[in-house]
CSV table of C-alpha atoms in Angstrom, one decimal:
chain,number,residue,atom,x,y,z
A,1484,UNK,CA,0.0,0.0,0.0
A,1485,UNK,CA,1.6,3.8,-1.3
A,1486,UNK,CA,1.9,6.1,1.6
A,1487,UNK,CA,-0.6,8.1,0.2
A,1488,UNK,CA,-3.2,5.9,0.0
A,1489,UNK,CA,-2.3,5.0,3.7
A,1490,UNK,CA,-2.4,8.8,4.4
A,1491,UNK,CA,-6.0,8.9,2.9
A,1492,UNK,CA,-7.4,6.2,4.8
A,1493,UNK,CA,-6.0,7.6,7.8
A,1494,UNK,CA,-8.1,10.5,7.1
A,1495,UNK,CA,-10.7,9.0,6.6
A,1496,UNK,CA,-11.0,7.1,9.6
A,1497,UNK,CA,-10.5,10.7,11.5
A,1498,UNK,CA,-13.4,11.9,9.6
A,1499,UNK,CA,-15.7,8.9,10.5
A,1500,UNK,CA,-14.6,9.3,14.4
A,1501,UNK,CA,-16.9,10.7,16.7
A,1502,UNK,CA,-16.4,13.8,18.7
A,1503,UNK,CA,-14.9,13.5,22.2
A,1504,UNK,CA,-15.9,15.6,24.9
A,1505,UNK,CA,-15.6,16.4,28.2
A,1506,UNK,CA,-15.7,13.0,30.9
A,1507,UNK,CA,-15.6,10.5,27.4
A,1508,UNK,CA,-13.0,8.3,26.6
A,1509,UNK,CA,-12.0,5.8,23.3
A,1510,UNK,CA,-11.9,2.2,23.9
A,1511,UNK,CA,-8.3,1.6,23.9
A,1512,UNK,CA,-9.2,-1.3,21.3
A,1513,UNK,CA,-12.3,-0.3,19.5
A,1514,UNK,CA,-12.3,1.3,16.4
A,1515,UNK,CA,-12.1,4.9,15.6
A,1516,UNK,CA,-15.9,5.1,14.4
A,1517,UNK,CA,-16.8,2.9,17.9
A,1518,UNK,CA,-19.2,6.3,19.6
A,1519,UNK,CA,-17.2,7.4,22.4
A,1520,UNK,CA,-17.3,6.1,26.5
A,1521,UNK,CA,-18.5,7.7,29.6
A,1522,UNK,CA,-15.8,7.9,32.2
A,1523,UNK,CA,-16.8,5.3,34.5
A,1524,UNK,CA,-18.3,6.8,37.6
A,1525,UNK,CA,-20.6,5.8,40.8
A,1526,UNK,CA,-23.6,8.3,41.3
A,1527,UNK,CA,-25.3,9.0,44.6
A,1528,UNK,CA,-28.9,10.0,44.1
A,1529,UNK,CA,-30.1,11.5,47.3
A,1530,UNK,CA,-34.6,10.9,47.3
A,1531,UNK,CA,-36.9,13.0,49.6
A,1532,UNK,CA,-40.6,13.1,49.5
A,1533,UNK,CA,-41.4,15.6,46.9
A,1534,UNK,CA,-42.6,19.5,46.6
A,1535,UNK,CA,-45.4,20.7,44.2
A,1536,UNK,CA,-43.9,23.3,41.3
A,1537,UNK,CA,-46.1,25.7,42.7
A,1538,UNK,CA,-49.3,26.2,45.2
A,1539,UNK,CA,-51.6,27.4,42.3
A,1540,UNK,CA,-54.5,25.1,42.0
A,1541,UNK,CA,-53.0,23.2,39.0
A,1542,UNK,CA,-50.1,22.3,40.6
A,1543,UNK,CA,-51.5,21.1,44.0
A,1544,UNK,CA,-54.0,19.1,42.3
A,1545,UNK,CA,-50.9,17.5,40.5
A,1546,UNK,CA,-48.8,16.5,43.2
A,1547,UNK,CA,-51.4,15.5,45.2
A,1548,UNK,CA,-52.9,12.9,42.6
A,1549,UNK,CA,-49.7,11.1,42.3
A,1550,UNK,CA,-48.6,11.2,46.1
A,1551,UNK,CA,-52.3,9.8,47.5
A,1552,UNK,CA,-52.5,7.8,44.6
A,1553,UNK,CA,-49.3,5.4,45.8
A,1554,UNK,CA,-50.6,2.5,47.1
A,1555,UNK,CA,-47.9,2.6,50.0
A,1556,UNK,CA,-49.4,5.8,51.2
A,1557,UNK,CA,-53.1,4.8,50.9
A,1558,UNK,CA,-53.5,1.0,50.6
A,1559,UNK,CA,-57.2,1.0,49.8
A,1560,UNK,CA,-58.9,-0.8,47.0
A,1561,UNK,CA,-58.5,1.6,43.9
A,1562,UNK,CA,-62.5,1.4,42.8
A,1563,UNK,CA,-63.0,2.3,46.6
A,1564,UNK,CA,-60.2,5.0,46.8
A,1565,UNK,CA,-60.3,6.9,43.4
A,1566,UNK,CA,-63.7,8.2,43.1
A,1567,UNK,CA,-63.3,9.6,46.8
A,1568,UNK,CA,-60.2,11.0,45.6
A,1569,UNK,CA,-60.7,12.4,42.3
A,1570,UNK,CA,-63.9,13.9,43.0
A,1571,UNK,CA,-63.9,15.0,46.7
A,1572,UNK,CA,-60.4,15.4,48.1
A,1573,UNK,CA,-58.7,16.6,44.8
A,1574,UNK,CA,-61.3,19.3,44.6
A,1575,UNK,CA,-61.3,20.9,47.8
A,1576,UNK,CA,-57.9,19.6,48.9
A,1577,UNK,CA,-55.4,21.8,46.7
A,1578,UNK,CA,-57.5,24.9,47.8
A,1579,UNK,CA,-56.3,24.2,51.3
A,1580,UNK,CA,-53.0,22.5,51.0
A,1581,UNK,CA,-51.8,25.6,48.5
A,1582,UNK,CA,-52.8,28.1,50.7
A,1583,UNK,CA,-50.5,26.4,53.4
A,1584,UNK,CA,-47.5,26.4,50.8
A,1585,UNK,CA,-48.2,29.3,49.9
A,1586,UNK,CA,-47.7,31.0,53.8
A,1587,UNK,CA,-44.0,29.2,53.7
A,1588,UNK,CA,-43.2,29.7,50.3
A,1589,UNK,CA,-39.6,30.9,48.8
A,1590,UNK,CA,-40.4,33.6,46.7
A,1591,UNK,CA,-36.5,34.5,45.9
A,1592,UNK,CA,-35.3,31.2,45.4
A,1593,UNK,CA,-36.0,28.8,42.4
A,1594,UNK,CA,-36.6,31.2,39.7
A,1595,UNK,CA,-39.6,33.3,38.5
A,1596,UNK,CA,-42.1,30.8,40.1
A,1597,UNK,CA,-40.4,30.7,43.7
A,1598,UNK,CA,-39.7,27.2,45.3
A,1599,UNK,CA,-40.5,25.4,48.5
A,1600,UNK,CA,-38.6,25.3,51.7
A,1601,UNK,CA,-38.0,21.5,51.2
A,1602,UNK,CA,-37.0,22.2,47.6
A,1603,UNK,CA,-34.2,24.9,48.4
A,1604,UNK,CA,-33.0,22.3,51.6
A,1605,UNK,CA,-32.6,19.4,49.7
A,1606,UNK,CA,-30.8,21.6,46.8
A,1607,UNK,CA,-28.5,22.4,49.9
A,1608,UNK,CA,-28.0,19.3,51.2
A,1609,UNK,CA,-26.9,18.0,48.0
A,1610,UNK,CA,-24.5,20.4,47.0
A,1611,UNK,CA,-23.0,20.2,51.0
A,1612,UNK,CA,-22.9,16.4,50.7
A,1613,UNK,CA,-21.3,17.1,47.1
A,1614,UNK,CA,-18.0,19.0,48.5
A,1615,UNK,CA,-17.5,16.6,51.2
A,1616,UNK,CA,-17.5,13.4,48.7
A,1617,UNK,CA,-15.3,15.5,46.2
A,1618,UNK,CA,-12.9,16.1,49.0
A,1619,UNK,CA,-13.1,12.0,49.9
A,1620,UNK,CA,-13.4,10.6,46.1
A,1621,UNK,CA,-12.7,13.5,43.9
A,1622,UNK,CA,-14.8,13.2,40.4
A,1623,UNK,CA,-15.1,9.9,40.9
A,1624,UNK,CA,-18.7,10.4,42.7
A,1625,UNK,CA,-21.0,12.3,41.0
A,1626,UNK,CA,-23.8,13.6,43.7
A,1627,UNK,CA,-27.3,14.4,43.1
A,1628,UNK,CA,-31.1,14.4,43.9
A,1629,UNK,CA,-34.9,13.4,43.3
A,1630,UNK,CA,-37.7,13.6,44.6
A,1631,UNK,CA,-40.7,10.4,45.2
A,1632,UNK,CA,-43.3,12.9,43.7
A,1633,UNK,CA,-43.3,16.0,41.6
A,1634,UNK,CA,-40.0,17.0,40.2
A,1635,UNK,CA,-37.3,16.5,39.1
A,1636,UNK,CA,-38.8,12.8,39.4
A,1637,UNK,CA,-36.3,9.7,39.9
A,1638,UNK,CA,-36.6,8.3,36.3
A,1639,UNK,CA,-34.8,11.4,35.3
A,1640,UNK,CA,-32.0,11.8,37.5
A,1641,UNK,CA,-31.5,8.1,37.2
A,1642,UNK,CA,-31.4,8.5,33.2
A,1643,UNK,CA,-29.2,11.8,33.9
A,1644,UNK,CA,-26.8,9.7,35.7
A,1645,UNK,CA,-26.4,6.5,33.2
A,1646,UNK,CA,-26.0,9.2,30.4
A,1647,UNK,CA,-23.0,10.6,32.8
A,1648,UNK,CA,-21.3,7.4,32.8
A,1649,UNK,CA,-22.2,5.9,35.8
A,1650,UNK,CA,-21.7,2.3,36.1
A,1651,UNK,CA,-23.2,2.2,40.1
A,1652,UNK,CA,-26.0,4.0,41.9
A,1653,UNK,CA,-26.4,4.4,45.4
A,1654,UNK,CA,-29.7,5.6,46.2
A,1655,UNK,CA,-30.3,7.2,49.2
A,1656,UNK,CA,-33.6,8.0,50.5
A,1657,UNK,CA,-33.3,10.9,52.9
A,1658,UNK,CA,-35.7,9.2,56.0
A,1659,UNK,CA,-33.6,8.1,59.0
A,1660,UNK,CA,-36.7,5.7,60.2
A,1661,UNK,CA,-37.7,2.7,57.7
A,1662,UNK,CA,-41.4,3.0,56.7
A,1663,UNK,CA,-43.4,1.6,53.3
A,1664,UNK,CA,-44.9,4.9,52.8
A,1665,UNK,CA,-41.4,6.3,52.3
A,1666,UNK,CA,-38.1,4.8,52.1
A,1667,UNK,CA,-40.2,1.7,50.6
A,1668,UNK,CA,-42.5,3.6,47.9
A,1669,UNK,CA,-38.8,6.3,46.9
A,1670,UNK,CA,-36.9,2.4,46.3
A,1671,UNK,CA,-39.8,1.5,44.1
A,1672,UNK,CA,-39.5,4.4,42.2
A,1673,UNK,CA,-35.7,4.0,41.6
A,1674,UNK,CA,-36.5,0.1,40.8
A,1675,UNK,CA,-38.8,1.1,38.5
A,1676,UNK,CA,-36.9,3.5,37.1
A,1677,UNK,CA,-34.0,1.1,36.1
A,1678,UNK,CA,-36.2,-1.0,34.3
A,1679,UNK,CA,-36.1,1.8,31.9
A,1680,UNK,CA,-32.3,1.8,31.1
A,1681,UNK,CA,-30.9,-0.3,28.8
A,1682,UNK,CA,-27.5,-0.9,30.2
A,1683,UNK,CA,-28.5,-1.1,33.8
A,1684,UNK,CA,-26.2,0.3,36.2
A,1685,UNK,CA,-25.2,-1.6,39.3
A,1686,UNK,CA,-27.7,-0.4,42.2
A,1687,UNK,CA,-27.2,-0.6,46.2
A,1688,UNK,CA,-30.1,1.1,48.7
A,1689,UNK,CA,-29.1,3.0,51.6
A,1690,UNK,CA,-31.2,1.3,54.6
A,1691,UNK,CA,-32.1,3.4,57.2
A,1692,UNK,CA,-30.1,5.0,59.8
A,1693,UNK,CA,-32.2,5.8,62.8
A,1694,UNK,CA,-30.0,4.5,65.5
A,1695,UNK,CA,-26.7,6.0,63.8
A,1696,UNK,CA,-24.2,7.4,66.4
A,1697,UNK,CA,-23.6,10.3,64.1
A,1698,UNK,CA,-27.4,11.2,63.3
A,1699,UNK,CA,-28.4,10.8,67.2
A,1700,UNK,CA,-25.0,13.4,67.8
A,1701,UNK,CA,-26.1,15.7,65.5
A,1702,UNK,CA,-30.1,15.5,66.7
A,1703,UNK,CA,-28.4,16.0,70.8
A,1704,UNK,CA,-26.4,19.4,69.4
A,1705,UNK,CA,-29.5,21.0,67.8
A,1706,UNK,CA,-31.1,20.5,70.8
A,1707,UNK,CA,-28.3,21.2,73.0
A,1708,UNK,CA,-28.3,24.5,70.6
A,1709,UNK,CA,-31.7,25.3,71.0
A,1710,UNK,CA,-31.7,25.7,74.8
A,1711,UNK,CA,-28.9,27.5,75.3
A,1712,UNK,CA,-30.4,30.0,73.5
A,1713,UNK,CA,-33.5,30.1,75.7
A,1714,UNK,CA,-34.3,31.9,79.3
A,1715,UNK,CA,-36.6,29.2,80.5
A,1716,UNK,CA,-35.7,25.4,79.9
A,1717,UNK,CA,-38.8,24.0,78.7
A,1718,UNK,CA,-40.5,21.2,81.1
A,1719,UNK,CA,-40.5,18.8,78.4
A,1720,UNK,CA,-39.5,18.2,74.6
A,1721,UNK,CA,-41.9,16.5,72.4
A,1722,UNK,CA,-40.4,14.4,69.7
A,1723,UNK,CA,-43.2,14.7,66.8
A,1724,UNK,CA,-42.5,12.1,63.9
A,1725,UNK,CA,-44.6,11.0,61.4
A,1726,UNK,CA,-47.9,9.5,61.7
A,1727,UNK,CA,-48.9,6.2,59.9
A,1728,UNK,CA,-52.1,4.2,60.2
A,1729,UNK,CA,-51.8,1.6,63.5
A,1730,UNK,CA,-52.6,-1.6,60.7
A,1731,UNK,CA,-49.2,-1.0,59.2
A,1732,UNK,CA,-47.6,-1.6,62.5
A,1733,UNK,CA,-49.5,-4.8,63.4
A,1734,UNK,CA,-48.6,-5.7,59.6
A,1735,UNK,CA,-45.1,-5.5,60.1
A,1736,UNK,CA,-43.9,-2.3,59.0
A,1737,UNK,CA,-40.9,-0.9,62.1
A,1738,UNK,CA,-41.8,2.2,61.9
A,1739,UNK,CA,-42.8,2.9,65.4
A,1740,UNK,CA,-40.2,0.4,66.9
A,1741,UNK,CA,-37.7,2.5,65.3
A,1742,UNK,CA,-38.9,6.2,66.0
A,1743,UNK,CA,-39.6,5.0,70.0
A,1744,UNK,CA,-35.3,3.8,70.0
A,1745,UNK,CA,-34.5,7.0,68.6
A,1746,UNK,CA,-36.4,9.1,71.2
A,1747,UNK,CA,-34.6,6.9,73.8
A,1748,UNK,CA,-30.9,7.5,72.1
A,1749,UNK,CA,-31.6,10.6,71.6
A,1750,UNK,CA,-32.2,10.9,75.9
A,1751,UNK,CA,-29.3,9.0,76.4
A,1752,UNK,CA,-26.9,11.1,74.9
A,1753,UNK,CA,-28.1,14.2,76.3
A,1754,UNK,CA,-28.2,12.5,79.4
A,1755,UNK,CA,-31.8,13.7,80.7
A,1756,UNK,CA,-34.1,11.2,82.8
A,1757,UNK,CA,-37.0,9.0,81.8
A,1758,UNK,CA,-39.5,11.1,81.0
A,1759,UNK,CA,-38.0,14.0,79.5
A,1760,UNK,CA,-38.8,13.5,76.1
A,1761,UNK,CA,-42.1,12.7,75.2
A,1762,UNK,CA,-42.8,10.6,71.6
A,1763,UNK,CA,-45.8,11.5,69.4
A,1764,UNK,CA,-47.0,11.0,65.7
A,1765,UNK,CA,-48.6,13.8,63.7
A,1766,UNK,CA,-50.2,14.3,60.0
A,1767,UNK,CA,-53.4,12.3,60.7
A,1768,UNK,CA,-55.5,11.4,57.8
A,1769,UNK,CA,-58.5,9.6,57.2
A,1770,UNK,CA,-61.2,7.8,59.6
A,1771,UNK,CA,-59.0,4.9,61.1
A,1772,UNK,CA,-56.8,5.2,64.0
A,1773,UNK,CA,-53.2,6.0,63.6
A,1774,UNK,CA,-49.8,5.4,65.5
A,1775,UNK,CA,-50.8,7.3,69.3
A,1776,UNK,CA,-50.9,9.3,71.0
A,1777,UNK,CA,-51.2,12.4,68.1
A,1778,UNK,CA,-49.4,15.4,69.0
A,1779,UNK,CA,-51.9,17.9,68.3
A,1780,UNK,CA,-53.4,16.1,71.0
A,1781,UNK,CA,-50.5,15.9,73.5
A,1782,UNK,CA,-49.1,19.9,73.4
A,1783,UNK,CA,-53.0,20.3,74.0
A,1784,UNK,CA,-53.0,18.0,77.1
A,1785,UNK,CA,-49.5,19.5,78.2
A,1786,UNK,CA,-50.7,22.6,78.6
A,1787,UNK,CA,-53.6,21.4,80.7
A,1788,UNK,CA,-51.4,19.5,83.0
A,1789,UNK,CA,-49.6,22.8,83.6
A,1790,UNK,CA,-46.5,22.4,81.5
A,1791,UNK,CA,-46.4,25.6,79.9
A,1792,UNK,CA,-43.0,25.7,78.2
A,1793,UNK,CA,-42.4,22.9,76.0
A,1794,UNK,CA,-40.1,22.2,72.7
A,1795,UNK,CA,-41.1,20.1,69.8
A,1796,UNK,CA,-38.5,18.8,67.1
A,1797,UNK,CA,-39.2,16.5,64.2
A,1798,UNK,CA,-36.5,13.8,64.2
A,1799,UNK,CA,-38.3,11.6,61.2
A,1800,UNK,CA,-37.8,14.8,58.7
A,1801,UNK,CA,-34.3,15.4,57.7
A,1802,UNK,CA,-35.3,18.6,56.1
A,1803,UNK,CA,-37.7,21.4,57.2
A,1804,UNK,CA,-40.9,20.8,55.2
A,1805,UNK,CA,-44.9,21.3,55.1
A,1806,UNK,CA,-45.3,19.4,58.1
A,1807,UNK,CA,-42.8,21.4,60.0
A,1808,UNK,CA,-42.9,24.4,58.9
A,1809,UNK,CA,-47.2,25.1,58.5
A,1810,UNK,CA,-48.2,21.9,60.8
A,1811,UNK,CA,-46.3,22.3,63.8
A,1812,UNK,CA,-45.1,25.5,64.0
A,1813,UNK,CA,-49.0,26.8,63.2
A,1814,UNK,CA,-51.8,24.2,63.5
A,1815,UNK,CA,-49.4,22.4,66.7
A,1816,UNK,CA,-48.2,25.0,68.0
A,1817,UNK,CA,-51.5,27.1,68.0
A,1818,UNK,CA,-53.0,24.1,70.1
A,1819,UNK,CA,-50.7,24.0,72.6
A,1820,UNK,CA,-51.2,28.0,73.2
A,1821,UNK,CA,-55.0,27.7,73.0
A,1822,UNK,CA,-54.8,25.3,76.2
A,1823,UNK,CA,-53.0,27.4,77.9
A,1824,UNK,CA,-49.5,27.1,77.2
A,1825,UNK,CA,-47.0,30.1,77.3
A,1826,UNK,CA,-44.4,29.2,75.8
A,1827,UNK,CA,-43.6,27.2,72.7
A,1828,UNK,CA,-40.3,26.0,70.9
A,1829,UNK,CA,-39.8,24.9,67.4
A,1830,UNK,CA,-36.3,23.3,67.2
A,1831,UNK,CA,-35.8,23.2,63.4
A,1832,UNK,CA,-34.7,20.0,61.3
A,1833,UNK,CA,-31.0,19.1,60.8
A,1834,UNK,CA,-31.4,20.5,57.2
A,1835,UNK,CA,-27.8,21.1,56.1
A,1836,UNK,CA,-26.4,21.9,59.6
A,1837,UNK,CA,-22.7,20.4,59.3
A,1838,UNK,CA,-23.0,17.8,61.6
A,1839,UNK,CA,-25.9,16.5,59.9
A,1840,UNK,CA,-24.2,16.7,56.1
A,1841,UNK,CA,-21.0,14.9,58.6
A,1842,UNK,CA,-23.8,11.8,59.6
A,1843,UNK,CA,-25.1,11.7,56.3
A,1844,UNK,CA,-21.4,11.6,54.6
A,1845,UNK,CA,-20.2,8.5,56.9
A,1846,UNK,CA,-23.6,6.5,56.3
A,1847,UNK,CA,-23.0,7.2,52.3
A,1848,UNK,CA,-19.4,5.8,52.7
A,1849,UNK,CA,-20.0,3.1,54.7
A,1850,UNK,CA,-22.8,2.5,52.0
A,1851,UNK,CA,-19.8,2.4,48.8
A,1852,UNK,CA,-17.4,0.1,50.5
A,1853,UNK,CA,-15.8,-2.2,48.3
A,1854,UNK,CA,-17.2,0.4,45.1
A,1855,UNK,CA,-14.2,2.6,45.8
């Protein structure tokens, strides 16, 4: 073969080759028209609950379709369920539930439409929990998040991630206690979602870390935080988590088990007596009984008993949400003072307080051993 005609082919095959960009590689033995590689990488895909896009009508009526229409959140026979739902509570309900977004809404965050409080958190969070695993991993991680309902939904991120190159996921549902309703329904969601992918990525779910010495540290200091900053100590601290219906408990689920040890860590390390932490369940829906006793209940009874400075922190939520933010700090907290009680505490989440982003960082390591 002339040189030339070696030249010419050479050219050619330069011509045929795709473009390489940024992160993409060649096969070191695949041809030069073989489409470029993703750099191989392991993604961590952090999951909370979800946020509507806005509290118009539209919108409300949107997220709240697809969260009460999960089967792990309401378990009732569909031909029962949906009628109720679609033509009762997703008519009145968005009126109601986007007024309450609306009184906690972030107006200067999240562009032109404003986002919600759990929205600009879990944006924090993320980019916190981002700089700590560049400074462990370097680019080798590549951190980001999703939410169960609403968006940006968990099909996407995970799509986002396989077109990044990465060969692993760790998905991470941000709920510290195990329940069906939420770490259970967010792992279906990513499940689901890698049905969708061709190549599938190797996947590993982060279980939940309830009793993890770091989380229980970092709940003790925002507490410890809290007081200090107070001229009365209160005479008790309610620990409000998340209610679920009693039936999932007698089914199995460990949700209670689980929120009743933290309480008691959490008492431990600060070192208080028995008694000094009261544990309640909030967000009641529906006819049937739930997990007891209710908190808007217990502030209310509190008060009566002549405890008239309490505190109330929400250990379940790792980010300040609707159920913090409008439920106990109004609809709680207004109950408690209606009965009598003087004065009244909100100790925020953990949010992206450094010890928390620390606890967080040492369960997703833990989680990638033997990855990296």
């Amino acid at each position: 073969m002339t040189d030339r005609r070696m030249t010419m082919l050479d050219a050619t095959r330069d011509q045929a080759a795709p473009t390489i960009r940024p992160g993409e590689g060649r096969l070191a033995h695949a041809p030069a028209s073989h489409p470029p590689v993703r750099q191989a990488r392991i993604g961590v895909l952090l999951a909370n609950l979800g946020t509507p896009d806005h509290y118009d009508y539209w919108s409300m009526r949107r997220y709240l379709n697809e969260f009460l229409s999960d089967k792990r959140v309401i378990d009732y026979a569909s031909w029962k369920w949906q009628p109720l739902l679609q033509l009762i509570i997703l008519t009145k309900r968005p009126f109601t539930s986007g007024a309450n977004y609306k009184s906690i809404w972030n107006h200067d965050k999240g562009g032109p439409k404003g986002e919600s409080p759990l929205m600009t958190i879990t944006k924090d969070q993320t980019s916190a929990l981002a700089a700590t695993l560049k400074d462990n991993f370097g680019d080798q991680v590549m951190v980001d998040f999703c939410m169960r309902y609403g968006n940006p939904s968990t099909a996407s991120k995970v799509r986002a991630m396989v077109a990044a190159g990465c060969e692993k996921i760790l998905f991470f549902p941000l709920y510290p206690h195990y329940a069906g309703a939420t770490s259970g329904t967010a792992n279906d969601a990513f499940f689901r979602a890698l049905m969708q992918e061709k190549r599938q990525p190797a996947a590993r779910t982060v279980a939940e870390y309830f009793d993890h010495p770091l989380y229980i540290d970092a709940l003790a200091r925002s507490v410890e935080r809290a007081y200090a900053q107070l001229d009365h100590r209160p005479d008790v601290l309610v620990a409000s988590y998340h209610g679920m219906p009693k039936r999932y408990l007698m089914s199995g689920d460990p949700y209670h088990c689980q929120c009743q040890k933290t309480s008691r860590l959490l008492r431990e390390r600060l070192g208080w007596d028995k008694g000094s932490i009261d544990t309640t369940f909030q967000s009641v829906f529906g006819p049937e009984e739930w997990l007891k006793p209710y908190t808007v209940e217990h502030v209310a009874e509190l008060a009566k008993q002549g405890k008239k400075r309490i505190a109330v922190m929400a250990p379940a939520f790792s980010a300040d949400c609707i159920e913090t933010l409008e439920e106990i700090n109004g609809e709680i907290r207004e109950a408690f003072e209606h009965a009598g009680g003087e004065s009244f505490t909100y100790i925020p989440c953990l949010n992206d307080d450094a010890a928390h982003i620390a606890a967080l960082a040492a369960v997703i390591r833990d989680n990638l051993g033997g990855w990296l």
